[in-house]
């Protein structure tokens, strides 16, 4: 006769994540509702992207401007290199032009970095689910100002449902029997939610 122990358990998600915004802006769209199941990568919220799109276009324009200046500076360096070899231009003049070209190369890298940051900021306007699960309470609505990296209440919380943990305790008097049966092999566990129609 198998020994069956009954115990009340608690269901706990393995992973829970608090969804927060990484940029500050106006909440344009709330795509999900409380209690909705979401898949990883699903769009949850959308923040007004216009200021971030403008910053991206500005960075792109700055990069084009610096690249044109850099092309001109490189052409000058090539031209003055030949003139310096023929001693028609002083070495100091050539070094000055060469230094200007190197400074523009460094500025180009700086603007490229700013452009990459602007792209990332624009991507952050679309807040997506970091994992599959069920959305909890939603604290903000369309038109509210969302603060970047706010330590207050999250926009929502997502609880992973599959797989999920079920923990339960059994009375101490059965500990010896449990250890004996467990040494012989893996124990079978059936978890049944409360309710007459629920099945293990």
mmCIF file with all atom_site columns, C-alpha atoms in Angstrom:
data_model
loop_
_atom_site.group_PDB
_atom_site.id
_atom_site.type_symbol
_atom_site.label_atom_id
_atom_site.label_alt_id
_atom_site.label_comp_id
_atom_site.label_asym_id
_atom_site.label_entity_id
_atom_site.label_seq_id
_atom_site.pdbx_PDB_ins_code
_atom_site.Cartn_x
_atom_site.Cartn_y
_atom_site.Cartn_z
_atom_site.occupancy
_atom_site.B_iso_or_equiv
_atom_site.pdbx_formal_charge
_atom_site.auth_seq_id
_atom_site.auth_comp_id
_atom_site.auth_asym_id
_atom_site.auth_atom_id
_atom_site.pdbx_PDB_model_num
ATOM 1   C CA . UNK A 1 1   ? 0.000   0.000  0.000   1.00 0.00 ? 1   UNK A CA 1
ATOM 2   C CA . UNK A 1 2   ? 1.623   3.295  -1.018  1.00 0.00 ? 2   UNK A CA 1
ATOM 3   C CA . UNK A 1 3   ? 2.046   5.930  1.660   1.00 0.00 ? 3   UNK A CA 1
ATOM 4   C CA . UNK A 1 4   ? 0.287   9.145  0.579   1.00 0.00 ? 4   UNK A CA 1
ATOM 5   C CA . UNK A 1 5   ? 0.894   12.391 2.447   1.00 0.00 ? 5   UNK A CA 1
ATOM 6   C CA . UNK A 1 6   ? -1.278  15.446 1.940   1.00 0.00 ? 6   UNK A CA 1
ATOM 7   C CA . UNK A 1 7   ? 0.067   18.930 2.533   1.00 0.00 ? 7   UNK A CA 1
ATOM 8   C CA . UNK A 1 8   ? -0.961  22.471 1.640   1.00 0.00 ? 8   UNK A CA 1
ATOM 9   C CA . UNK A 1 9   ? 1.490   24.057 -0.784  1.00 0.00 ? 9   UNK A CA 1
ATOM 10  C CA . UNK A 1 10  ? 2.277   27.478 -2.159  1.00 0.00 ? 10  UNK A CA 1
ATOM 11  C CA . UNK A 1 11  ? 2.785   28.278 -5.835  1.00 0.00 ? 11  UNK A CA 1
ATOM 12  C CA . UNK A 1 12  ? 5.718   30.631 -6.452  1.00 0.00 ? 12  UNK A CA 1
ATOM 13  C CA . UNK A 1 13  ? 7.064   31.928 -9.767  1.00 0.00 ? 13  UNK A CA 1
ATOM 14  C CA . UNK A 1 14  ? 10.678  30.969 -10.483 1.00 0.00 ? 14  UNK A CA 1
ATOM 15  C CA . UNK A 1 15  ? 11.329  34.386 -12.019 1.00 0.00 ? 15  UNK A CA 1
ATOM 16  C CA . UNK A 1 16  ? 9.648   37.737 -11.441 1.00 0.00 ? 16  UNK A CA 1
ATOM 17  C CA . UNK A 1 17  ? 10.700  40.956 -13.116 1.00 0.00 ? 17  UNK A CA 1
ATOM 18  C CA . UNK A 1 18  ? 9.728   44.561 -12.429 1.00 0.00 ? 18  UNK A CA 1
ATOM 19  C CA . UNK A 1 19  ? 9.305   46.393 -15.742 1.00 0.00 ? 19  UNK A CA 1
ATOM 20  C CA . UNK A 1 20  ? 10.664  49.958 -15.646 1.00 0.00 ? 20  UNK A CA 1
ATOM 21  C CA . UNK A 1 21  ? 11.378  52.588 -18.268 1.00 0.00 ? 21  UNK A CA 1
ATOM 22  C CA . UNK A 1 22  ? 14.968  53.449 -19.152 1.00 0.00 ? 22  UNK A CA 1
ATOM 23  C CA . UNK A 1 23  ? 14.029  56.839 -20.649 1.00 0.00 ? 23  UNK A CA 1
ATOM 24  C CA . UNK A 1 24  ? 11.881  59.765 -19.481 1.00 0.00 ? 24  UNK A CA 1
ATOM 25  C CA . UNK A 1 25  ? 8.892   60.719 -21.610 1.00 0.00 ? 25  UNK A CA 1
ATOM 26  C CA . UNK A 1 26  ? 5.111   60.672 -22.063 1.00 0.00 ? 26  UNK A CA 1
ATOM 27  C CA . UNK A 1 27  ? 3.400   57.277 -22.107 1.00 0.00 ? 27  UNK A CA 1
ATOM 28  C CA . UNK A 1 28  ? 1.710   57.092 -25.526 1.00 0.00 ? 28  UNK A CA 1
ATOM 29  C CA . UNK A 1 29  ? 0.286   53.597 -25.507 1.00 0.00 ? 29  UNK A CA 1
ATOM 30  C CA . UNK A 1 30  ? -0.424  50.842 -23.020 1.00 0.00 ? 30  UNK A CA 1
ATOM 31  C CA . UNK A 1 31  ? -0.620  47.669 -25.099 1.00 0.00 ? 31  UNK A CA 1
ATOM 32  C CA . UNK A 1 32  ? -1.349  45.146 -22.312 1.00 0.00 ? 32  UNK A CA 1
ATOM 33  C CA . UNK A 1 33  ? -3.888  44.901 -19.520 1.00 0.00 ? 33  UNK A CA 1
ATOM 34  C CA . UNK A 1 34  ? -3.529  43.580 -15.984 1.00 0.00 ? 34  UNK A CA 1
ATOM 35  C CA . UNK A 1 35  ? -3.486  39.782 -15.736 1.00 0.00 ? 35  UNK A CA 1
ATOM 36  C CA . UNK A 1 36  ? -2.685  39.301 -19.427 1.00 0.00 ? 36  UNK A CA 1
ATOM 37  C CA . UNK A 1 37  ? -0.288  36.539 -20.463 1.00 0.00 ? 37  UNK A CA 1
ATOM 38  C CA . UNK A 1 38  ? 2.659   37.861 -22.483 1.00 0.00 ? 38  UNK A CA 1
ATOM 39  C CA . UNK A 1 39  ? 5.430   36.223 -24.486 1.00 0.00 ? 39  UNK A CA 1
ATOM 40  C CA . UNK A 1 40  ? 9.065   37.273 -24.308 1.00 0.00 ? 40  UNK A CA 1
ATOM 41  C CA . UNK A 1 41  ? 9.612   40.275 -26.605 1.00 0.00 ? 41  UNK A CA 1
ATOM 42  C CA . UNK A 1 42  ? 5.942   41.349 -26.698 1.00 0.00 ? 42  UNK A CA 1
ATOM 43  C CA . UNK A 1 43  ? 5.379   45.120 -26.758 1.00 0.00 ? 43  UNK A CA 1
ATOM 44  C CA . UNK A 1 44  ? 4.047   46.280 -23.378 1.00 0.00 ? 44  UNK A CA 1
ATOM 45  C CA . UNK A 1 45  ? 4.253   50.087 -23.417 1.00 0.00 ? 45  UNK A CA 1
ATOM 46  C CA . UNK A 1 46  ? 5.211   52.791 -25.875 1.00 0.00 ? 46  UNK A CA 1
ATOM 47  C CA . UNK A 1 47  ? 6.770   56.116 -24.875 1.00 0.00 ? 47  UNK A CA 1
ATOM 48  C CA . UNK A 1 48  ? 6.576   59.190 -27.149 1.00 0.00 ? 48  UNK A CA 1
ATOM 49  C CA . UNK A 1 49  ? 9.575   58.673 -29.491 1.00 0.00 ? 49  UNK A CA 1
ATOM 50  C CA . UNK A 1 50  ? 9.621   62.143 -31.116 1.00 0.00 ? 50  UNK A CA 1
ATOM 51  C CA . UNK A 1 51  ? 12.298  63.791 -28.910 1.00 0.00 ? 51  UNK A CA 1
ATOM 52  C CA . UNK A 1 52  ? 14.517  60.706 -29.255 1.00 0.00 ? 52  UNK A CA 1
ATOM 53  C CA . UNK A 1 53  ? 13.980  60.566 -33.031 1.00 0.00 ? 53  UNK A CA 1
ATOM 54  C CA . UNK A 1 54  ? 15.003  64.241 -33.237 1.00 0.00 ? 54  UNK A CA 1
ATOM 55  C CA . UNK A 1 55  ? 18.145  63.538 -31.180 1.00 0.00 ? 55  UNK A CA 1
ATOM 56  C CA . UNK A 1 56  ? 18.979  60.653 -33.534 1.00 0.00 ? 56  UNK A CA 1
ATOM 57  C CA . UNK A 1 57  ? 18.548  62.836 -36.642 1.00 0.00 ? 57  UNK A CA 1
ATOM 58  C CA . UNK A 1 58  ? 20.708  65.552 -35.055 1.00 0.00 ? 58  UNK A CA 1
ATOM 59  C CA . UNK A 1 59  ? 23.470  63.020 -34.286 1.00 0.00 ? 59  UNK A CA 1
ATOM 60  C CA . UNK A 1 60  ? 23.271  61.661 -37.873 1.00 0.00 ? 60  UNK A CA 1
ATOM 61  C CA . UNK A 1 61  ? 23.606  65.216 -39.268 1.00 0.00 ? 61  UNK A CA 1
ATOM 62  C CA . UNK A 1 62  ? 26.585  65.918 -36.975 1.00 0.00 ? 62  UNK A CA 1
ATOM 63  C CA . UNK A 1 63  ? 28.257  62.712 -38.140 1.00 0.00 ? 63  UNK A CA 1
ATOM 64  C CA . UNK A 1 64  ? 27.808  63.618 -41.821 1.00 0.00 ? 64  UNK A CA 1
ATOM 65  C CA . UNK A 1 65  ? 29.256  67.083 -41.154 1.00 0.00 ? 65  UNK A CA 1
ATOM 66  C CA . UNK A 1 66  ? 32.297  65.673 -39.335 1.00 0.00 ? 66  UNK A CA 1
ATOM 67  C CA . UNK A 1 67  ? 32.859  63.064 -42.069 1.00 0.00 ? 67  UNK A CA 1
ATOM 68  C CA . UNK A 1 68  ? 32.908  65.790 -44.768 1.00 0.00 ? 68  UNK A CA 1
ATOM 69  C CA . UNK A 1 69  ? 35.373  67.817 -42.692 1.00 0.00 ? 69  UNK A CA 1
ATOM 70  C CA . UNK A 1 70  ? 37.499  64.708 -42.149 1.00 0.00 ? 70  UNK A CA 1
ATOM 71  C CA . UNK A 1 71  ? 37.578  63.919 -45.888 1.00 0.00 ? 71  UNK A CA 1
ATOM 72  C CA . UNK A 1 72  ? 38.745  67.466 -46.600 1.00 0.00 ? 72  UNK A CA 1
ATOM 73  C CA . UNK A 1 73  ? 41.390  67.254 -43.855 1.00 0.00 ? 73  UNK A CA 1
ATOM 74  C CA . UNK A 1 74  ? 42.690  63.901 -45.166 1.00 0.00 ? 74  UNK A CA 1
ATOM 75  C CA . UNK A 1 75  ? 42.909  65.296 -48.694 1.00 0.00 ? 75  UNK A CA 1
ATOM 76  C CA . UNK A 1 76  ? 44.874  68.269 -47.330 1.00 0.00 ? 76  UNK A CA 1
ATOM 77  C CA . UNK A 1 77  ? 47.236  65.956 -45.453 1.00 0.00 ? 77  UNK A CA 1
ATOM 78  C CA . UNK A 1 78  ? 47.882  63.954 -48.644 1.00 0.00 ? 78  UNK A CA 1
ATOM 79  C CA . UNK A 1 79  ? 48.458  67.140 -50.655 1.00 0.00 ? 79  UNK A CA 1
ATOM 80  C CA . UNK A 1 80  ? 50.726  68.748 -48.060 1.00 0.00 ? 80  UNK A CA 1
ATOM 81  C CA . UNK A 1 81  ? 52.728  65.522 -47.586 1.00 0.00 ? 81  UNK A CA 1
ATOM 82  C CA . UNK A 1 82  ? 53.974  65.831 -51.156 1.00 0.00 ? 82  UNK A CA 1
ATOM 83  C CA . UNK A 1 83  ? 54.674  69.550 -50.747 1.00 0.00 ? 83  UNK A CA 1
ATOM 84  C CA . UNK A 1 84  ? 56.623  68.883 -47.527 1.00 0.00 ? 84  UNK A CA 1
ATOM 85  C CA . UNK A 1 85  ? 58.749  66.286 -49.301 1.00 0.00 ? 85  UNK A CA 1
ATOM 86  C CA . UNK A 1 86  ? 59.583  68.919 -51.956 1.00 0.00 ? 86  UNK A CA 1
ATOM 87  C CA . UNK A 1 87  ? 60.263  71.411 -49.123 1.00 0.00 ? 87  UNK A CA 1
ATOM 88  C CA . UNK A 1 88  ? 57.595  73.828 -50.406 1.00 0.00 ? 88  UNK A CA 1
ATOM 89  C CA . UNK A 1 89  ? 55.781  73.765 -47.034 1.00 0.00 ? 89  UNK A CA 1
ATOM 90  C CA . UNK A 1 90  ? 57.358  73.801 -43.600 1.00 0.00 ? 90  UNK A CA 1
ATOM 91  C CA . UNK A 1 91  ? 57.180  70.722 -41.379 1.00 0.00 ? 91  UNK A CA 1
ATOM 92  C CA . UNK A 1 92  ? 55.357  72.763 -38.722 1.00 0.00 ? 92  UNK A CA 1
ATOM 93  C CA . UNK A 1 93  ? 52.592  73.628 -41.216 1.00 0.00 ? 93  UNK A CA 1
ATOM 94  C CA . UNK A 1 94  ? 52.244  69.978 -42.240 1.00 0.00 ? 94  UNK A CA 1
ATOM 95  C CA . UNK A 1 95  ? 52.120  68.807 -38.609 1.00 0.00 ? 95  UNK A CA 1
ATOM 96  C CA . UNK A 1 96  ? 49.424  71.391 -37.875 1.00 0.00 ? 96  UNK A CA 1
ATOM 97  C CA . UNK A 1 97  ? 47.276  70.094 -40.753 1.00 0.00 ? 97  UNK A CA 1
ATOM 98  C CA . UNK A 1 98  ? 47.963  66.474 -39.726 1.00 0.00 ? 98  UNK A CA 1
ATOM 99  C CA . UNK A 1 99  ? 46.963  67.248 -36.112 1.00 0.00 ? 99  UNK A CA 1
ATOM 100 C CA . UNK A 1 100 ? 43.724  68.846 -37.317 1.00 0.00 ? 100 UNK A CA 1
ATOM 101 C CA . UNK A 1 101 ? 42.913  65.666 -39.288 1.00 0.00 ? 101 UNK A CA 1
ATOM 102 C CA . UNK A 1 102 ? 43.601  63.465 -36.241 1.00 0.00 ? 102 UNK A CA 1
ATOM 103 C CA . UNK A 1 103 ? 41.400  65.697 -34.074 1.00 0.00 ? 103 UNK A CA 1
ATOM 104 C CA . UNK A 1 104 ? 38.573  65.293 -36.605 1.00 0.00 ? 104 UNK A CA 1
ATOM 105 C CA . UNK A 1 105 ? 39.043  61.487 -36.495 1.00 0.00 ? 105 UNK A CA 1
ATOM 106 C CA . UNK A 1 106 ? 38.601  61.586 -32.711 1.00 0.00 ? 106 UNK A CA 1
ATOM 107 C CA . UNK A 1 107 ? 35.565  63.848 -33.060 1.00 0.00 ? 107 UNK A CA 1
ATOM 108 C CA . UNK A 1 108 ? 34.108  61.431 -35.620 1.00 0.00 ? 108 UNK A CA 1
ATOM 109 C CA . UNK A 1 109 ? 34.398  58.573 -33.099 1.00 0.00 ? 109 UNK A CA 1
ATOM 110 C CA . UNK A 1 110 ? 32.736  60.732 -30.441 1.00 0.00 ? 110 UNK A CA 1
ATOM 111 C CA . UNK A 1 111 ? 29.809  61.600 -32.742 1.00 0.00 ? 111 UNK A CA 1
ATOM 112 C CA . UNK A 1 112 ? 29.441  57.920 -33.755 1.00 0.00 ? 112 UNK A CA 1
ATOM 113 C CA . UNK A 1 113 ? 29.187  57.049 -30.064 1.00 0.00 ? 113 UNK A CA 1
ATOM 114 C CA . UNK A 1 114 ? 26.545  59.757 -29.572 1.00 0.00 ? 114 UNK A CA 1
ATOM 115 C CA . UNK A 1 115 ? 24.655  58.388 -32.584 1.00 0.00 ? 115 UNK A CA 1
ATOM 116 C CA . UNK A 1 116 ? 24.719  54.843 -31.137 1.00 0.00 ? 116 UNK A CA 1
ATOM 117 C CA . UNK A 1 117 ? 23.410  56.176 -27.808 1.00 0.00 ? 117 UNK A CA 1
ATOM 118 C CA . UNK A 1 118 ? 20.609  58.054 -29.603 1.00 0.00 ? 118 UNK A CA 1
ATOM 119 C CA . UNK A 1 119 ? 19.615  54.813 -31.418 1.00 0.00 ? 119 UNK A CA 1
ATOM 120 C CA . UNK A 1 120 ? 19.504  52.907 -28.124 1.00 0.00 ? 120 UNK A CA 1
ATOM 121 C CA . UNK A 1 121 ? 17.420  55.664 -26.479 1.00 0.00 ? 121 UNK A CA 1
ATOM 122 C CA . UNK A 1 122 ? 14.947  55.476 -29.373 1.00 0.00 ? 122 UNK A CA 1
ATOM 123 C CA . UNK A 1 123 ? 14.714  51.680 -28.958 1.00 0.00 ? 123 UNK A CA 1
ATOM 124 C CA . UNK A 1 124 ? 13.978  52.161 -25.242 1.00 0.00 ? 124 UNK A CA 1
ATOM 125 C CA . UNK A 1 125 ? 10.758  54.000 -26.218 1.00 0.00 ? 125 UNK A CA 1
ATOM 126 C CA . UNK A 1 126 ? 9.265   50.574 -26.969 1.00 0.00 ? 126 UNK A CA 1
ATOM 127 C CA . UNK A 1 127 ? 9.171   48.659 -23.683 1.00 0.00 ? 127 UNK A CA 1
ATOM 128 C CA . UNK A 1 128 ? 9.055   44.912 -24.301 1.00 0.00 ? 128 UNK A CA 1
ATOM 129 C CA . UNK A 1 129 ? 8.532   41.877 -22.075 1.00 0.00 ? 129 UNK A CA 1
ATOM 130 C CA . UNK A 1 130 ? 11.890  40.515 -20.851 1.00 0.00 ? 130 UNK A CA 1
ATOM 131 C CA . UNK A 1 131 ? 10.339  37.099 -20.168 1.00 0.00 ? 131 UNK A CA 1
ATOM 132 C CA . UNK A 1 132 ? 7.151   35.139 -20.806 1.00 0.00 ? 132 UNK A CA 1
ATOM 133 C CA . UNK A 1 133 ? 4.602   35.214 -18.010 1.00 0.00 ? 133 UNK A CA 1
ATOM 134 C CA . UNK A 1 134 ? 1.608   37.067 -16.604 1.00 0.00 ? 134 UNK A CA 1
ATOM 135 C CA . UNK A 1 135 ? 1.468   40.838 -16.180 1.00 0.00 ? 135 UNK A CA 1
ATOM 136 C CA . UNK A 1 136 ? 0.607   42.162 -12.744 1.00 0.00 ? 136 UNK A CA 1
ATOM 137 C CA . UNK A 1 137 ? -0.838  45.499 -11.701 1.00 0.00 ? 137 UNK A CA 1
ATOM 138 C CA . UNK A 1 138 ? -0.247  48.378 -14.127 1.00 0.00 ? 138 UNK A CA 1
ATOM 139 C CA . UNK A 1 139 ? 0.437   51.649 -12.330 1.00 0.00 ? 139 UNK A CA 1
ATOM 140 C CA . UNK A 1 140 ? 0.467   54.166 -15.234 1.00 0.00 ? 140 UNK A CA 1
ATOM 141 C CA . UNK A 1 141 ? -1.918  55.158 -18.017 1.00 0.00 ? 141 UNK A CA 1
ATOM 142 C CA . UNK A 1 142 ? -1.679  56.955 -21.382 1.00 0.00 ? 142 UNK A CA 1
ATOM 143 C CA . UNK A 1 143 ? -0.578  60.561 -20.977 1.00 0.00 ? 143 UNK A CA 1
ATOM 144 C CA . UNK A 1 144 ? 1.346   59.994 -17.729 1.00 0.00 ? 144 UNK A CA 1
ATOM 145 C CA . UNK A 1 145 ? 4.982   61.059 -17.525 1.00 0.00 ? 145 UNK A CA 1
ATOM 146 C CA . UNK A 1 146 ? 7.313   58.069 -17.207 1.00 0.00 ? 146 UNK A CA 1
ATOM 147 C CA . UNK A 1 147 ? 10.630  58.671 -15.453 1.00 0.00 ? 147 UNK A CA 1
ATOM 148 C CA . UNK A 1 148 ? 13.731  56.869 -16.667 1.00 0.00 ? 148 UNK A CA 1
ATOM 149 C CA . UNK A 1 149 ? 15.247  54.428 -14.134 1.00 0.00 ? 149 UNK A CA 1
ATOM 150 C CA . UNK A 1 150 ? 12.673  55.467 -11.533 1.00 0.00 ? 150 UNK A CA 1
ATOM 151 C CA . UNK A 1 151 ? 13.115  53.492 -8.305  1.00 0.00 ? 151 UNK A CA 1
ATOM 152 C CA . UNK A 1 152 ? 9.440   53.914 -7.382  1.00 0.00 ? 152 UNK A CA 1
ATOM 153 C CA . UNK A 1 153 ? 6.620   51.609 -8.445  1.00 0.00 ? 153 UNK A CA 1
ATOM 154 C CA . UNK A 1 154 ? 7.363   49.708 -11.691 1.00 0.00 ? 154 UNK A CA 1
ATOM 155 C CA . UNK A 1 155 ? 5.140   50.059 -14.762 1.00 0.00 ? 155 UNK A CA 1
ATOM 156 C CA . UNK A 1 156 ? 4.112   46.450 -14.198 1.00 0.00 ? 156 UNK A CA 1
ATOM 157 C CA . UNK A 1 157 ? 5.503   43.178 -12.864 1.00 0.00 ? 157 UNK A CA 1
ATOM 158 C CA . UNK A 1 158 ? 5.738   39.983 -14.913 1.00 0.00 ? 158 UNK A CA 1
ATOM 159 C CA . UNK A 1 159 ? 5.621   36.607 -13.159 1.00 0.00 ? 159 UNK A CA 1
ATOM 160 C CA . UNK A 1 160 ? 6.864   33.527 -14.996 1.00 0.00 ? 160 UNK A CA 1
ATOM 161 C CA . UNK A 1 161 ? 4.198   30.797 -14.925 1.00 0.00 ? 161 UNK A CA 1
ATOM 162 C CA . UNK A 1 162 ? 5.845   27.975 -16.852 1.00 0.00 ? 162 UNK A CA 1
ATOM 163 C CA . UNK A 1 163 ? 7.810   26.361 -15.336 1.00 0.00 ? 163 UNK A CA 1
ATOM 164 C CA . UNK A 1 164 ? 6.737   27.292 -11.812 1.00 0.00 ? 164 UNK A CA 1
ATOM 165 C CA . UNK A 1 165 ? 7.663   26.206 -8.277  1.00 0.00 ? 165 UNK A CA 1
ATOM 166 C CA . UNK A 1 166 ? 5.301   24.552 -5.795  1.00 0.00 ? 166 UNK A CA 1
ATOM 167 C CA . UNK A 1 167 ? 6.629   24.382 -2.243  1.00 0.00 ? 167 UNK A CA 1
ATOM 168 C CA . UNK A 1 168 ? 5.014   22.549 0.652   1.00 0.00 ? 168 UNK A CA 1
ATOM 169 C CA . UNK A 1 169 ? 5.870   21.289 4.087   1.00 0.00 ? 169 UNK A CA 1
ATOM 170 C CA . UNK A 1 170 ? 5.053   17.902 5.590   1.00 0.00 ? 170 UNK A CA 1
ATOM 171 C CA . UNK A 1 171 ? 4.688   17.012 9.291   1.00 0.00 ? 171 UNK A CA 1
ATOM 172 C CA . UNK A 1 172 ? 7.911   16.067 11.076  1.00 0.00 ? 172 UNK A CA 1
ATOM 173 C CA . UNK A 1 173 ? 6.566   12.626 12.083  1.00 0.00 ? 173 UNK A CA 1
ATOM 174 C CA . UNK A 1 174 ? 6.799   11.489 8.418   1.00 0.00 ? 174 UNK A CA 1
ATOM 175 C CA . UNK A 1 175 ? 10.414  12.620 7.928   1.00 0.00 ? 175 UNK A CA 1
ATOM 176 C CA . UNK A 1 176 ? 11.930  9.166  8.620   1.00 0.00 ? 176 UNK A CA 1
ATOM 177 C CA . UNK A 1 177 ? 9.584   7.415  6.166   1.00 0.00 ? 177 UNK A CA 1
ATOM 178 C CA . UNK A 1 178 ? 10.189  10.111 3.532   1.00 0.00 ? 178 UNK A CA 1
ATOM 179 C CA . UNK A 1 179 ? 13.956  9.719  3.797   1.00 0.00 ? 179 UNK A CA 1
ATOM 180 C CA . UNK A 1 180 ? 13.679  5.925  3.579   1.00 0.00 ? 180 UNK A CA 1
ATOM 181 C CA . UNK A 1 181 ? 11.478  6.015  0.457   1.00 0.00 ? 181 UNK A CA 1
ATOM 182 C CA . UNK A 1 182 ? 13.577  8.787  -1.092  1.00 0.00 ? 182 UNK A CA 1
ATOM 183 C CA . UNK A 1 183 ? 16.747  6.665  -0.704  1.00 0.00 ? 183 UNK A CA 1
ATOM 184 C CA . UNK A 1 184 ? 15.010  3.929  -2.734  1.00 0.00 ? 184 UNK A CA 1
ATOM 185 C CA . UNK A 1 185 ? 14.074  6.257  -5.636  1.00 0.00 ? 185 UNK A CA 1
ATOM 186 C CA . UNK A 1 186 ? 12.473  9.504  -6.689  1.00 0.00 ? 186 UNK A CA 1
ATOM 187 C CA . UNK A 1 187 ? 9.196   10.270 -4.930  1.00 0.00 ? 187 UNK A CA 1
ATOM 188 C CA . UNK A 1 188 ? 6.039   10.945 -6.941  1.00 0.00 ? 188 UNK A CA 1
ATOM 189 C CA . UNK A 1 189 ? 4.327   14.276 -6.282  1.00 0.00 ? 189 UNK A CA 1
ATOM 190 C CA . UNK A 1 190 ? 0.879   15.347 -7.483  1.00 0.00 ? 190 UNK A CA 1
ATOM 191 C CA . UNK A 1 191 ? -0.155  18.990 -7.078  1.00 0.00 ? 191 UNK A CA 1
ATOM 192 C CA . UNK A 1 192 ? -3.902  19.668 -7.213  1.00 0.00 ? 192 UNK A CA 1
ATOM 193 C CA . UNK A 1 193 ? -5.247  23.237 -7.242  1.00 0.00 ? 193 UNK A CA 1
ATOM 194 C CA . UNK A 1 194 ? -8.185  23.890 -4.902  1.00 0.00 ? 194 UNK A CA 1
ATOM 195 C CA . UNK A 1 195 ? -11.665 23.369 -6.342  1.00 0.00 ? 195 UNK A CA 1
ATOM 196 C CA . UNK A 1 196 ? -13.945 20.447 -7.124  1.00 0.00 ? 196 UNK A CA 1
ATOM 197 C CA . UNK A 1 197 ? -13.249 20.386 -10.881 1.00 0.00 ? 197 UNK A CA 1
ATOM 198 C CA . UNK A 1 198 ? -9.468  20.661 -10.644 1.00 0.00 ? 198 UNK A CA 1
ATOM 199 C CA . UNK A 1 199 ? -7.327  17.669 -11.620 1.00 0.00 ? 199 UNK A CA 1
ATOM 200 C CA . UNK A 1 200 ? -3.773  16.824 -10.434 1.00 0.00 ? 200 UNK A CA 1
#
